């Protein structure tokens, strides 16, 4: 393991900066807040952090609308705070990954302002995707592409005299105009942005919408069956096009020129692991989020298929698989898996499953506390553009972004300083449920059966087993027999000395006969009976010299 690049087996903790820790009491998390809690992250036993965007931004999409790629949004701190955070993380042995948003800028980025001020056909407009409209008076969008957040993917520019002008493409919100990646200036600028952060010491980049940078230059309408959101099929006019790969080859040459292991992580929503693997060819990006695994329902056959196809497809290009259960865009998995006690038990088992698989894994802040999705946020606090652009039909993603509960009995639960009694400012930017008093990190830290304790134990054990050479081998499925209950069981070994068994059903299941006699329980996500059976919704890690 020692000479394997860190990103091939790292557990990366996702820090959603807005909601992690608020150092100055404005209700919004910030970089000094993250720095103050680095000890907690290191104690958890992860290897790296990924910071969601903290750059200057009007926050039309929670920072994924970047107005300046080389600075820090004042609400989140300063560049000096960033440097101190990187330094503090490195001292604790944590690597730092930042979020790169190359598909679009903010509409307040100087480039877009210049584009609006310039004439059609100008060099300023050529950095974005401006086109003439269709129909009489060019009143209709250039094509039928839809924004991922709802509504058309085109917005019209109005000239100072009020007359309608060109249209520009925005696959997300209108405040996020898409860049034209065939433009040399765009390519040169992002190469320079990469170097800016690499020179500040970052260890990697998470690439936002990696599958979206290239568009069909003819901009045709979407053909039947090619939806705009969701995983893209081959031949789509703006998702997962071959031309994106040249961009990543250029970037890989940049990171390879640095004298340390730097990692790119692709956010690429594509339909199959085989499509994903193309982003991870040896001269492109290093790893990618595995949405196949995240989206798989709580079902043994479905999860096994997702695991197998991911491992196989990525092995063909020499890339490690990665595993993820939650992030800031999806419903938290405690809720996705059924919510309540059932969702929690399944989430505990899923954590042991994920952390036993080969390759890397992602932990989204708060999943180690077993936080559920907050489903009853009032309309007037919602900020996600999805909510507004669908006229409220979709509630959006705010429910998985509620600030963390750290300690105490009432909001803000140590997220930031408590606002003065009666104060209208200084409350967390999204309200925390009162019942999160039972889920605070402080309370869970000393509870032997808490989710936090489980994550700490699993992450530490994962690390020490890897150091001992156990849990480093390829995944090999163990025969679980047949029958309705066995059909709910997943069992595998990782080389010699380690095995993981997960019972996804609700009935107790027999321990697979193939599990060597004398295998001892290293860690279990739930109760382990004396009869050797595995309770429902429970995962167990076993160790034995004879496995
Ligand atoms: C993916 C990010 O994870 C999401 O939060 C964002 O809204 C879109 N990309 C657009 O940047």
mmCIF file with all atom_site columns, C-alpha atoms in Angstrom, residues 265-435:
data_model
loop_
_atom_site.group_PDB
_atom_site.id
_atom_site.type_symbol
_atom_site.label_atom_id
_atom_site.label_alt_id
_atom_site.label_comp_id
_atom_site.label_asym_id
_atom_site.label_entity_id
_atom_site.label_seq_id
_atom_site.pdbx_PDB_ins_code
_atom_site.Cartn_x
_atom_site.Cartn_y
_atom_site.Cartn_z
_atom_site.occupancy
_atom_site.B_iso_or_equiv
_atom_site.pdbx_formal_charge
_atom_site.auth_seq_id
_atom_site.auth_comp_id
_atom_site.auth_asym_id
_atom_site.auth_atom_id
_atom_site.pdbx_PDB_model_num
ATOM 1   C CA . UNK A 1 265 ? -12.184 13.233 -9.374  1.00 0.00 ? 265 UNK A CA 1
ATOM 2   C CA . UNK A 1 266 ? -14.795 13.373 -12.118 1.00 0.00 ? 266 UNK A CA 1
ATOM 3   C CA . UNK A 1 267 ? -18.406 14.190 -11.466 1.00 0.00 ? 267 UNK A CA 1
ATOM 4   C CA . UNK A 1 268 ? -19.747 12.563 -14.617 1.00 0.00 ? 268 UNK A CA 1
ATOM 5   C CA . UNK A 1 269 ? -23.384 11.464 -14.641 1.00 0.00 ? 269 UNK A CA 1
ATOM 6   C CA . UNK A 1 270 ? -23.232 8.897  -17.415 1.00 0.00 ? 270 UNK A CA 1
ATOM 7   C CA . UNK A 1 271 ? -25.382 5.864  -17.940 1.00 0.00 ? 271 UNK A CA 1
ATOM 8   C CA . UNK A 1 272 ? -22.961 2.971  -17.625 1.00 0.00 ? 272 UNK A CA 1
ATOM 9   C CA . UNK A 1 273 ? -19.670 2.147  -15.871 1.00 0.00 ? 273 UNK A CA 1
ATOM 10  C CA . UNK A 1 274 ? -18.189 1.575  -19.342 1.00 0.00 ? 274 UNK A CA 1
ATOM 11  C CA . UNK A 1 275 ? -18.939 5.200  -20.271 1.00 0.00 ? 275 UNK A CA 1
ATOM 12  C CA . UNK A 1 276 ? -17.470 6.340  -16.967 1.00 0.00 ? 276 UNK A CA 1
ATOM 13  C CA . UNK A 1 277 ? -14.305 4.350  -17.553 1.00 0.00 ? 277 UNK A CA 1
ATOM 14  C CA . UNK A 1 278 ? -13.520 6.437  -20.616 1.00 0.00 ? 278 UNK A CA 1
ATOM 15  C CA . UNK A 1 279 ? -12.913 9.449  -18.302 1.00 0.00 ? 279 UNK A CA 1
ATOM 16  C CA . UNK A 1 280 ? -10.376 7.402  -16.365 1.00 0.00 ? 280 UNK A CA 1
ATOM 17  C CA . UNK A 1 281 ? -8.107  6.224  -19.135 1.00 0.00 ? 281 UNK A CA 1
ATOM 18  C CA . UNK A 1 282 ? -4.461  6.466  -18.057 1.00 0.00 ? 282 UNK A CA 1
ATOM 19  C CA . UNK A 1 283 ? -3.896  9.892  -19.597 1.00 0.00 ? 283 UNK A CA 1
ATOM 20  C CA . UNK A 1 284 ? -7.171  11.455 -18.358 1.00 0.00 ? 284 UNK A CA 1
ATOM 21  C CA . UNK A 1 285 ? -8.740  11.823 -14.904 1.00 0.00 ? 285 UNK A CA 1
ATOM 22  C CA . UNK A 1 286 ? -7.801  9.618  -11.950 1.00 0.00 ? 286 UNK A CA 1
ATOM 23  C CA . UNK A 1 287 ? -11.088 8.622  -10.336 1.00 0.00 ? 287 UNK A CA 1
ATOM 24  C CA . UNK A 1 288 ? -14.814 9.347  -10.556 1.00 0.00 ? 288 UNK A CA 1
ATOM 25  C CA . UNK A 1 289 ? -17.866 9.214  -8.341  1.00 0.00 ? 289 UNK A CA 1
ATOM 26  C CA . UNK A 1 290 ? -19.755 5.971  -8.732  1.00 0.00 ? 290 UNK A CA 1
ATOM 27  C CA . UNK A 1 291 ? -23.362 7.066  -9.116  1.00 0.00 ? 291 UNK A CA 1
ATOM 28  C CA . UNK A 1 292 ? -24.334 3.568  -10.219 1.00 0.00 ? 292 UNK A CA 1
ATOM 29  C CA . UNK A 1 293 ? -23.669 2.440  -6.641  1.00 0.00 ? 293 UNK A CA 1
ATOM 30  C CA . UNK A 1 294 ? -25.332 5.483  -5.077  1.00 0.00 ? 294 UNK A CA 1
ATOM 31  C CA . UNK A 1 295 ? -28.477 5.029  -7.175  1.00 0.00 ? 295 UNK A CA 1
ATOM 32  C CA . UNK A 1 296 ? -28.770 1.262  -6.655  1.00 0.00 ? 296 UNK A CA 1
ATOM 33  C CA . UNK A 1 297 ? -31.783 0.411  -4.491  1.00 0.00 ? 297 UNK A CA 1
ATOM 34  C CA . UNK A 1 298 ? -31.386 -1.536 -1.221  1.00 0.00 ? 298 UNK A CA 1
ATOM 35  C CA . UNK A 1 299 ? -31.390 -4.891 -2.929  1.00 0.00 ? 299 UNK A CA 1
ATOM 36  C CA . UNK A 1 300 ? -28.696 -7.584 -2.949  1.00 0.00 ? 300 UNK A CA 1
ATOM 37  C CA . UNK A 1 301 ? -28.857 -8.415 -6.650  1.00 0.00 ? 301 UNK A CA 1
ATOM 38  C CA . UNK A 1 302 ? -28.908 -4.768 -7.741  1.00 0.00 ? 302 UNK A CA 1
ATOM 39  C CA . UNK A 1 303 ? -26.027 -3.775 -5.482  1.00 0.00 ? 303 UNK A CA 1
ATOM 40  C CA . UNK A 1 304 ? -23.985 -6.784 -6.505  1.00 0.00 ? 304 UNK A CA 1
ATOM 41  C CA . UNK A 1 305 ? -24.514 -5.964 -10.173 1.00 0.00 ? 305 UNK A CA 1
ATOM 42  C CA . UNK A 1 306 ? -23.484 -2.337 -9.572  1.00 0.00 ? 306 UNK A CA 1
ATOM 43  C CA . UNK A 1 307 ? -20.375 -3.457 -7.693  1.00 0.00 ? 307 UNK A CA 1
ATOM 44  C CA . UNK A 1 308 ? -19.360 -6.001 -10.331 1.00 0.00 ? 308 UNK A CA 1
ATOM 45  C CA . UNK A 1 309 ? -19.913 -3.777 -13.326 1.00 0.00 ? 309 UNK A CA 1
ATOM 46  C CA . UNK A 1 310 ? -18.051 -0.875 -11.712 1.00 0.00 ? 310 UNK A CA 1
ATOM 47  C CA . UNK A 1 311 ? -15.038 -2.940 -10.741 1.00 0.00 ? 311 UNK A CA 1
ATOM 48  C CA . UNK A 1 312 ? -14.836 -4.612 -14.142 1.00 0.00 ? 312 UNK A CA 1
ATOM 49  C CA . UNK A 1 313 ? -15.273 -1.526 -16.288 1.00 0.00 ? 313 UNK A CA 1
ATOM 50  C CA . UNK A 1 314 ? -12.750 0.517  -14.331 1.00 0.00 ? 314 UNK A CA 1
ATOM 51  C CA . UNK A 1 315 ? -10.205 -2.319 -14.163 1.00 0.00 ? 315 UNK A CA 1
ATOM 52  C CA . UNK A 1 316 ? -10.111 -2.273 -17.948 1.00 0.00 ? 316 UNK A CA 1
ATOM 53  C CA . UNK A 1 317 ? -8.587  1.205  -17.843 1.00 0.00 ? 317 UNK A CA 1
ATOM 54  C CA . UNK A 1 318 ? -6.516  0.553  -14.714 1.00 0.00 ? 318 UNK A CA 1
ATOM 55  C CA . UNK A 1 319 ? -8.603  2.888  -12.519 1.00 0.00 ? 319 UNK A CA 1
ATOM 56  C CA . UNK A 1 320 ? -9.674  2.053  -8.956  1.00 0.00 ? 320 UNK A CA 1
ATOM 57  C CA . UNK A 1 321 ? -13.394 1.861  -8.220  1.00 0.00 ? 321 UNK A CA 1
ATOM 58  C CA . UNK A 1 322 ? -14.901 4.339  -5.770  1.00 0.00 ? 322 UNK A CA 1
ATOM 59  C CA . UNK A 1 323 ? -18.071 4.177  -3.705  1.00 0.00 ? 323 UNK A CA 1
ATOM 60  C CA . UNK A 1 324 ? -20.429 6.872  -2.537  1.00 0.00 ? 324 UNK A CA 1
ATOM 61  C CA . UNK A 1 325 ? -23.780 6.824  -0.737  1.00 0.00 ? 325 UNK A CA 1
ATOM 62  C CA . UNK A 1 326 ? -24.682 10.506 -0.393  1.00 0.00 ? 326 UNK A CA 1
ATOM 63  C CA . UNK A 1 327 ? -23.658 13.985 -1.463  1.00 0.00 ? 327 UNK A CA 1
ATOM 64  C CA . UNK A 1 328 ? -25.037 17.532 -1.512  1.00 0.00 ? 328 UNK A CA 1
ATOM 65  C CA . UNK A 1 329 ? -27.236 16.821 -4.572  1.00 0.00 ? 329 UNK A CA 1
ATOM 66  C CA . UNK A 1 330 ? -29.169 13.734 -3.515  1.00 0.00 ? 330 UNK A CA 1
ATOM 67  C CA . UNK A 1 331 ? -31.563 12.702 -0.749  1.00 0.00 ? 331 UNK A CA 1
ATOM 68  C CA . UNK A 1 332 ? -29.530 11.491 2.250   1.00 0.00 ? 332 UNK A CA 1
ATOM 69  C CA . UNK A 1 333 ? -29.336 7.718  2.241   1.00 0.00 ? 333 UNK A CA 1
ATOM 70  C CA . UNK A 1 334 ? -30.863 7.153  5.701   1.00 0.00 ? 334 UNK A CA 1
ATOM 71  C CA . UNK A 1 335 ? -34.036 8.556  4.140   1.00 0.00 ? 335 UNK A CA 1
ATOM 72  C CA . UNK A 1 336 ? -33.529 6.956  0.720   1.00 0.00 ? 336 UNK A CA 1
ATOM 73  C CA . UNK A 1 337 ? -33.238 3.551  2.355   1.00 0.00 ? 337 UNK A CA 1
ATOM 74  C CA . UNK A 1 338 ? -36.606 3.896  4.081   1.00 0.00 ? 338 UNK A CA 1
ATOM 75  C CA . UNK A 1 339 ? -36.049 6.445  6.845   1.00 0.00 ? 339 UNK A CA 1
ATOM 76  C CA . UNK A 1 340 ? -36.565 6.010  10.590  1.00 0.00 ? 340 UNK A CA 1
ATOM 77  C CA . UNK A 1 341 ? -35.062 3.049  12.380  1.00 0.00 ? 341 UNK A CA 1
ATOM 78  C CA . UNK A 1 342 ? -35.073 0.894  9.237   1.00 0.00 ? 342 UNK A CA 1
ATOM 79  C CA . UNK A 1 343 ? -33.255 3.538  7.192   1.00 0.00 ? 343 UNK A CA 1
ATOM 80  C CA . UNK A 1 344 ? -30.718 3.963  9.950   1.00 0.00 ? 344 UNK A CA 1
ATOM 81  C CA . UNK A 1 345 ? -30.005 0.236  10.272  1.00 0.00 ? 345 UNK A CA 1
ATOM 82  C CA . UNK A 1 346 ? -29.626 -0.052 6.520   1.00 0.00 ? 346 UNK A CA 1
ATOM 83  C CA . UNK A 1 347 ? -27.357 3.001  6.430   1.00 0.00 ? 347 UNK A CA 1
ATOM 84  C CA . UNK A 1 348 ? -25.156 1.432  9.111   1.00 0.00 ? 348 UNK A CA 1
ATOM 85  C CA . UNK A 1 349 ? -24.904 -1.768 7.087   1.00 0.00 ? 349 UNK A CA 1
ATOM 86  C CA . UNK A 1 350 ? -24.274 0.233  3.894   1.00 0.00 ? 350 UNK A CA 1
ATOM 87  C CA . UNK A 1 351 ? -21.362 2.031  5.561   1.00 0.00 ? 351 UNK A CA 1
ATOM 88  C CA . UNK A 1 352 ? -19.662 -1.274 6.359   1.00 0.00 ? 352 UNK A CA 1
ATOM 89  C CA . UNK A 1 353 ? -20.375 -2.541 2.852   1.00 0.00 ? 353 UNK A CA 1
ATOM 90  C CA . UNK A 1 354 ? -18.967 0.581  1.211   1.00 0.00 ? 354 UNK A CA 1
ATOM 91  C CA . UNK A 1 355 ? -15.859 0.703  3.377   1.00 0.00 ? 355 UNK A CA 1
ATOM 92  C CA . UNK A 1 356 ? -15.081 -2.981 2.761   1.00 0.00 ? 356 UNK A CA 1
ATOM 93  C CA . UNK A 1 357 ? -15.085 -2.685 -1.025  1.00 0.00 ? 357 UNK A CA 1
ATOM 94  C CA . UNK A 1 358 ? -11.832 -2.260 -2.969  1.00 0.00 ? 358 UNK A CA 1
ATOM 95  C CA . UNK A 1 359 ? -10.788 1.230  -4.060  1.00 0.00 ? 359 UNK A CA 1
ATOM 96  C CA . UNK A 1 360 ? -11.782 4.601  -2.592  1.00 0.00 ? 360 UNK A CA 1
ATOM 97  C CA . UNK A 1 361 ? -14.888 5.927  -0.852  1.00 0.00 ? 361 UNK A CA 1
ATOM 98  C CA . UNK A 1 362 ? -16.624 9.240  -0.177  1.00 0.00 ? 362 UNK A CA 1
ATOM 99  C CA . UNK A 1 363 ? -18.296 10.241 3.069   1.00 0.00 ? 363 UNK A CA 1
ATOM 100 C CA . UNK A 1 364 ? -20.645 13.223 2.864   1.00 0.00 ? 364 UNK A CA 1
ATOM 101 C CA . UNK A 1 365 ? -20.539 15.360 6.015   1.00 0.00 ? 365 UNK A CA 1
ATOM 102 C CA . UNK A 1 366 ? -23.278 14.299 8.400   1.00 0.00 ? 366 UNK A CA 1
ATOM 103 C CA . UNK A 1 367 ? -23.658 10.757 7.121   1.00 0.00 ? 367 UNK A CA 1
ATOM 104 C CA . UNK A 1 368 ? -21.309 9.740  9.930   1.00 0.00 ? 368 UNK A CA 1
ATOM 105 C CA . UNK A 1 369 ? -23.959 11.174 12.263  1.00 0.00 ? 369 UNK A CA 1
ATOM 106 C CA . UNK A 1 370 ? -26.764 9.313  10.500  1.00 0.00 ? 370 UNK A CA 1
ATOM 107 C CA . UNK A 1 371 ? -28.476 12.556 9.536   1.00 0.00 ? 371 UNK A CA 1
ATOM 108 C CA . UNK A 1 372 ? -31.715 12.086 7.617   1.00 0.00 ? 372 UNK A CA 1
ATOM 109 C CA . UNK A 1 373 ? -32.978 14.323 4.821   1.00 0.00 ? 373 UNK A CA 1
ATOM 110 C CA . UNK A 1 374 ? -34.887 17.286 6.251   1.00 0.00 ? 374 UNK A CA 1
ATOM 111 C CA . UNK A 1 375 ? -38.138 17.008 4.339   1.00 0.00 ? 375 UNK A CA 1
ATOM 112 C CA . UNK A 1 376 ? -40.179 19.756 5.958   1.00 0.00 ? 376 UNK A CA 1
ATOM 113 C CA . UNK A 1 377 ? -38.122 22.894 5.349   1.00 0.00 ? 377 UNK A CA 1
ATOM 114 C CA . UNK A 1 378 ? -40.542 25.789 4.883   1.00 0.00 ? 378 UNK A CA 1
ATOM 115 C CA . UNK A 1 379 ? -40.765 27.286 1.395   1.00 0.00 ? 379 UNK A CA 1
ATOM 116 C CA . UNK A 1 380 ? -39.433 30.651 2.484   1.00 0.00 ? 380 UNK A CA 1
ATOM 117 C CA . UNK A 1 381 ? -36.023 29.279 3.504   1.00 0.00 ? 381 UNK A CA 1
ATOM 118 C CA . UNK A 1 382 ? -35.400 27.235 0.369   1.00 0.00 ? 382 UNK A CA 1
ATOM 119 C CA . UNK A 1 383 ? -32.522 28.400 -1.816  1.00 0.00 ? 383 UNK A CA 1
ATOM 120 C CA . UNK A 1 384 ? -32.028 25.695 -4.440  1.00 0.00 ? 384 UNK A CA 1
ATOM 121 C CA . UNK A 1 385 ? -32.731 27.046 -7.949  1.00 0.00 ? 385 UNK A CA 1
ATOM 122 C CA . UNK A 1 386 ? -34.493 23.752 -8.738  1.00 0.00 ? 386 UNK A CA 1
ATOM 123 C CA . UNK A 1 387 ? -37.311 24.795 -6.393  1.00 0.00 ? 387 UNK A CA 1
ATOM 124 C CA . UNK A 1 388 ? -37.797 28.113 -8.151  1.00 0.00 ? 388 UNK A CA 1
ATOM 125 C CA . UNK A 1 389 ? -37.333 26.924 -11.729 1.00 0.00 ? 389 UNK A CA 1
ATOM 126 C CA . UNK A 1 390 ? -39.883 24.126 -11.345 1.00 0.00 ? 390 UNK A CA 1
ATOM 127 C CA . UNK A 1 391 ? -42.405 26.460 -9.728  1.00 0.00 ? 391 UNK A CA 1
ATOM 128 C CA . UNK A 1 392 ? -42.051 24.512 -6.490  1.00 0.00 ? 392 UNK A CA 1
ATOM 129 C CA . UNK A 1 393 ? -42.905 21.153 -8.091  1.00 0.00 ? 393 UNK A CA 1
ATOM 130 C CA . UNK A 1 394 ? -39.469 19.897 -7.040  1.00 0.00 ? 394 UNK A CA 1
ATOM 131 C CA . UNK A 1 395 ? -38.411 20.889 -3.521  1.00 0.00 ? 395 UNK A CA 1
ATOM 132 C CA . UNK A 1 396 ? -34.755 20.783 -4.508  1.00 0.00 ? 396 UNK A CA 1
ATOM 133 C CA . UNK A 1 397 ? -31.651 19.764 -2.617  1.00 0.00 ? 397 UNK A CA 1
ATOM 134 C CA . UNK A 1 398 ? -31.697 21.974 0.484   1.00 0.00 ? 398 UNK A CA 1
ATOM 135 C CA . UNK A 1 399 ? -32.925 19.094 2.660   1.00 0.00 ? 399 UNK A CA 1
ATOM 136 C CA . UNK A 1 400 ? -29.535 17.365 2.462   1.00 0.00 ? 400 UNK A CA 1
ATOM 137 C CA . UNK A 1 401 ? -27.641 20.616 3.088   1.00 0.00 ? 401 UNK A CA 1
ATOM 138 C CA . UNK A 1 402 ? -28.869 21.563 6.561   1.00 0.00 ? 402 UNK A CA 1
ATOM 139 C CA . UNK A 1 403 ? -25.992 22.737 8.831   1.00 0.00 ? 403 UNK A CA 1
ATOM 140 C CA . UNK A 1 404 ? -24.375 20.085 11.009  1.00 0.00 ? 404 UNK A CA 1
ATOM 141 C CA . UNK A 1 405 ? -25.330 19.610 14.658  1.00 0.00 ? 405 UNK A CA 1
ATOM 142 C CA . UNK A 1 406 ? -22.125 19.587 16.700  1.00 0.00 ? 406 UNK A CA 1
ATOM 143 C CA . UNK A 1 407 ? -23.195 19.906 20.326  1.00 0.00 ? 407 UNK A CA 1
ATOM 144 C CA . UNK A 1 408 ? -25.777 21.245 22.735  1.00 0.00 ? 408 UNK A CA 1
ATOM 145 C CA . UNK A 1 409 ? -29.491 20.830 23.155  1.00 0.00 ? 409 UNK A CA 1
ATOM 146 C CA . UNK A 1 410 ? -30.913 23.370 20.749  1.00 0.00 ? 410 UNK A CA 1
ATOM 147 C CA . UNK A 1 411 ? -30.144 25.049 17.407  1.00 0.00 ? 411 UNK A CA 1
ATOM 148 C CA . UNK A 1 412 ? -27.609 26.094 16.240  1.00 0.00 ? 412 UNK A CA 1
ATOM 149 C CA . UNK A 1 413 ? -26.166 23.014 17.994  1.00 0.00 ? 413 UNK A CA 1
ATOM 150 C CA . UNK A 1 414 ? -22.647 24.443 18.000  1.00 0.00 ? 414 UNK A CA 1
ATOM 151 C CA . UNK A 1 415 ? -22.687 25.041 14.235  1.00 0.00 ? 415 UNK A CA 1
ATOM 152 C CA . UNK A 1 416 ? -21.861 28.656 15.073  1.00 0.00 ? 416 UNK A CA 1
ATOM 153 C CA . UNK A 1 417 ? -22.199 31.046 18.000  1.00 0.00 ? 417 UNK A CA 1
ATOM 154 C CA . UNK A 1 418 ? -25.755 31.155 19.354  1.00 0.00 ? 418 UNK A CA 1
ATOM 155 C CA . UNK A 1 419 ? -27.621 34.270 18.190  1.00 0.00 ? 419 UNK A CA 1
ATOM 156 C CA . UNK A 1 420 ? -28.670 36.676 20.953  1.00 0.00 ? 420 UNK A CA 1
ATOM 157 C CA . UNK A 1 421 ? -32.202 35.999 22.268  1.00 0.00 ? 421 UNK A CA 1
ATOM 158 C CA . UNK A 1 422 ? -34.716 37.462 19.815  1.00 0.00 ? 422 UNK A CA 1
ATOM 159 C CA . UNK A 1 423 ? -32.090 38.210 17.158  1.00 0.00 ? 423 UNK A CA 1
ATOM 160 C CA . UNK A 1 424 ? -33.270 37.786 13.584  1.00 0.00 ? 424 UNK A CA 1
ATOM 161 C CA . UNK A 1 425 ? -29.753 37.415 12.171  1.00 0.00 ? 425 UNK A CA 1
ATOM 162 C CA . UNK A 1 426 ? -27.074 34.835 12.848  1.00 0.00 ? 426 UNK A CA 1
ATOM 163 C CA . UNK A 1 427 ? -29.303 31.771 12.638  1.00 0.00 ? 427 UNK A CA 1
ATOM 164 C CA . UNK A 1 428 ? -28.060 28.880 10.475  1.00 0.00 ? 428 UNK A CA 1
ATOM 165 C CA . UNK A 1 429 ? -28.893 29.571 6.829   1.00 0.00 ? 429 UNK A CA 1
ATOM 166 C CA . UNK A 1 430 ? -31.248 26.579 6.900   1.00 0.00 ? 430 UNK A CA 1
ATOM 167 C CA . UNK A 1 431 ? -33.068 25.725 10.143  1.00 0.00 ? 431 UNK A CA 1
ATOM 168 C CA . UNK A 1 432 ? -31.971 22.571 11.952  1.00 0.00 ? 432 UNK A CA 1
ATOM 169 C CA . UNK A 1 433 ? -34.688 20.233 13.279  1.00 0.00 ? 433 UNK A CA 1
ATOM 170 C CA . UNK A 1 434 ? -35.036 20.359 17.093  1.00 0.00 ? 434 UNK A CA 1
ATOM 171 C CA . UNK A 1 435 ? -34.740 16.557 17.249  1.00 0.00 ? 435 UNK A CA 1
#
